[in-house]
PDB file of C-alpha atoms in Angstrom:
ATOM      1  CA  MET A   1      15.198 -18.495 -16.026  1.00  0.00           C
ATOM      2  CA  THR A   2      14.568 -19.738 -12.825  1.00  0.00           C
ATOM      3  CA  VAL A   3      11.061 -19.751 -11.649  1.00  0.00           C
ATOM      4  CA  PRO A   4      10.605 -18.119  -8.404  1.00  0.00           C
ATOM      5  CA  SER A   5       9.515 -20.609  -5.237  1.00  0.00           C
ATOM      6  CA  GLY A   6       5.800 -20.871  -5.437  1.00  0.00           C
ATOM      7  CA  PHE A   7       5.302 -20.502  -9.071  1.00  0.00           C
ATOM      8  CA  ASP A   8       5.135 -22.970 -11.947  1.00  0.00           C
ATOM      9  CA  SER A   9       5.985 -21.927 -15.016  1.00  0.00           C
ATOM     10  CA  ASP A  10       2.698 -21.841 -16.505  1.00  0.00           C
ATOM     11  CA  THR A  11       1.874 -18.768 -13.821  1.00  0.00           C
ATOM     12  CA  LEU A  12       4.899 -17.243 -14.705  1.00  0.00           C
ATOM     13  CA  ALA A  13       4.025 -17.214 -18.649  1.00  0.00           C
ATOM     14  CA  ARG A  14       0.617 -15.788 -17.907  1.00  0.00           C
ATOM     15  CA  TYR A  15       2.183 -13.177 -15.773  1.00  0.00           C
ATOM     16  CA  ARG A  16       4.856 -12.140 -18.294  1.00  0.00           C
ATOM     17  CA  ALA A  17       1.843 -12.255 -21.082  1.00  0.00           C
ATOM     18  CA  LEU A  18      -0.266  -9.861 -19.176  1.00  0.00           C
ATOM     19  CA  PHE A  19       2.176  -7.581 -18.343  1.00  0.00           C
ATOM     20  CA  SER A  20       3.555  -7.227 -21.826  1.00  0.00           C
ATOM     21  CA  MET A  21      -0.092  -6.642 -22.596  1.00  0.00           C
ATOM     22  CA  ILE A  22      -1.023  -3.792 -20.249  1.00  0.00           C
ATOM     23  CA  THR A  23       2.227  -1.955 -20.357  1.00  0.00           C
ATOM     24  CA  SER A  24       2.501  -1.541 -24.537  1.00  0.00           C
ATOM     25  CA  GLY A  25      -0.485   0.162 -25.391  1.00  0.00           C
ATOM     26  CA  GLU A  26      -3.155   2.126 -24.167  1.00  0.00           C
ATOM     27  CA  VAL A  27      -5.216  -0.950 -22.499  1.00  0.00           C
ATOM     28  CA  LYS A  28      -5.775   0.251 -18.265  1.00  0.00           C
ATOM     29  CA  LEU A  29      -7.829  -2.928 -17.172  1.00  0.00           C
ATOM     30  CA  LEU A  30      -7.623  -6.508 -18.307  1.00  0.00           C
ATOM     31  CA  TYR A  31      -9.640  -9.493 -17.109  1.00  0.00           C
ATOM     32  CA  ARG A  32      -8.560 -12.843 -18.090  1.00  0.00           C
ATOM     33  CA  SER A  33     -10.502 -16.072 -17.022  1.00  0.00           C
ATOM     34  CA  ASN A  34      -9.806 -19.863 -17.860  1.00  0.00           C
ATOM     35  CA  VAL A  35      -9.858 -23.088 -16.497  1.00  0.00           C
ATOM     36  CA  GLU A  36      -6.536 -22.834 -14.048  1.00  0.00           C
ATOM     37  CA  SER A  37      -7.570 -19.181 -12.956  1.00  0.00           C
ATOM     38  CA  VAL A  38      -8.978 -15.701 -13.308  1.00  0.00           C
ATOM     39  CA  ASN A  39      -6.380 -12.743 -13.254  1.00  0.00           C
ATOM     40  CA  VAL A  40      -6.983  -9.015 -13.138  1.00  0.00           C
ATOM     41  CA  VAL A  41      -4.435  -6.292 -14.175  1.00  0.00           C
ATOM     42  CA  TRP A  42      -5.089  -2.596 -13.606  1.00  0.00           C
ATOM     43  CA  LYS A  43      -2.646   0.096 -14.690  1.00  0.00           C
ATOM     44  CA  THR A  44      -3.189   3.519 -13.244  1.00  0.00           C
ATOM     45  CA  LYS A  45      -0.387   6.317 -13.071  1.00  0.00           C
ATOM     46  CA  ASN A  46       0.386   5.239 -10.027  1.00  0.00           C
ATOM     47  CA  PHE A  47       0.845   1.711  -9.838  1.00  0.00           C
ATOM     48  CA  ILE A  48       0.172  -2.115 -11.599  1.00  0.00           C
ATOM     49  CA  LEU A  49      -2.143  -4.160  -9.666  1.00  0.00           C
ATOM     50  CA  PHE A  50      -1.989  -7.597 -10.363  1.00  0.00           C
ATOM     51  CA  ALA A  51      -4.887  -9.819  -8.992  1.00  0.00           C
ATOM     52  CA  ALA A  52      -4.917 -13.930  -9.539  1.00  0.00           C
ATOM     53  CA  PHE A  53      -7.646 -15.515  -8.355  1.00  0.00           C
ATOM     54  CA  GLY A  54      -9.278 -19.561  -8.256  1.00  0.00           C
ATOM     55  CA  PRO A  55     -10.660 -20.535 -11.604  1.00  0.00           C
ATOM     56  CA  LEU A  56     -14.455 -20.442 -10.305  1.00  0.00           C
ATOM     57  CA  VAL A  57     -14.213 -17.046  -8.276  1.00  0.00           C
ATOM     58  CA  ARG A  58     -17.364 -14.793  -9.973  1.00  0.00           C
ATOM     59  CA  ARG A  59     -16.436 -11.266 -11.306  1.00  0.00           C
ATOM     60  CA  LYS A  60     -18.317  -9.690  -8.550  1.00  0.00           C
ATOM     61  CA  ILE A  61     -16.194 -11.213  -5.505  1.00  0.00           C
ATOM     62  CA  VAL A  62     -13.283 -10.710  -7.839  1.00  0.00           C
ATOM     63  CA  ILE A  63     -14.326  -6.762  -7.700  1.00  0.00           C
ATOM     64  CA  GLN A  64     -15.202  -6.824  -3.951  1.00  0.00           C
ATOM     65  CA  SER A  65     -11.720  -8.018  -3.146  1.00  0.00           C
ATOM     66  CA  ILE A  66     -10.160  -5.700  -5.137  1.00  0.00           C
ATOM     67  CA  THR A  67     -12.024  -2.798  -3.818  1.00  0.00           C
ATOM     68  CA  LYS A  68     -11.274  -4.443  -0.140  1.00  0.00           C
ATOM     69  CA  LEU A  69      -7.301  -4.572  -0.993  1.00  0.00           C
ATOM     70  CA  LEU A  70      -7.110  -1.135  -2.373  1.00  0.00           C
ATOM     71  CA  THR A  71      -9.173   0.611   0.974  1.00  0.00           C
ATOM     72  CA  TRP A  72      -6.496  -1.624   3.285  1.00  0.00           C
ATOM     73  CA  LEU A  73      -3.705  -0.148   1.162  1.00  0.00           C
ATOM     74  CA  ARG A  74      -5.009   3.569   1.174  1.00  0.00           C
ATOM     75  CA  LYS A  75      -5.484   3.021   5.077  1.00  0.00           C
ATOM     76  CA  GLY A  76      -2.023   1.852   5.506  1.00  0.00           C
ATOM     77  CA  LEU A  77      -0.488   4.555   3.268  1.00  0.00           C
ATOM     78  CA  LYS A  78      -2.339   7.136   5.351  1.00  0.00           C
ATOM     79  CA  ILE A  79      -0.726   5.481   8.594  1.00  0.00           C
ATOM     80  CA  LEU A  80       2.537   5.947   6.927  1.00  0.00           C
ATOM     81  CA  THR A  81       2.701   9.070   5.668  1.00  0.00           C
ATOM     82  CA  THR A  82       1.418  10.314   9.257  1.00  0.00           C
ATOM     83  CA  TRP A  83       3.888   8.155  11.084  1.00  0.00           C
ATOM     84  CA  ARG A  84       6.668   9.689   8.671  1.00  0.00           C
ATOM     85  CA  LEU A  85       5.676  13.211   9.109  1.00  0.00           C
ATOM     86  CA  HIS A  86       5.429  12.782  12.758  1.00  0.00           C
ATOM     87  CA  ASP A  87       8.565  10.562  13.377  1.00  0.00           C
ATOM     88  CA  GLY A  88      10.749  11.719  10.339  1.00  0.00           C
ATOM     89  CA  ALA A  89      11.056   8.169   9.040  1.00  0.00           C
ATOM     90  CA  VAL A  90      11.799   7.721   5.715  1.00  0.00           C
ATOM     91  CA  PHE A  91      10.066   4.753   3.794  1.00  0.00           C
TER      92      PHE A  91
END
């Protein structure tokens, strides 16, 4: 398989391993840290979130960043839902 642009084979292998772990059982949250990166995978009933950070990023910053991302997504979803209902757009 060809590695997508912007990814190296190690990154793709790490993604595949995390995806396998999160989808194969009852695990809902993974936090993995090594010398190359910090990776978080969170499975909910609606989505699976993958987040990757530099190896020196502290856990507190990781949590704050994911919280900001989820807040931003929720606001965007409300805007899209409102637009869809008022303008008849289909997403």
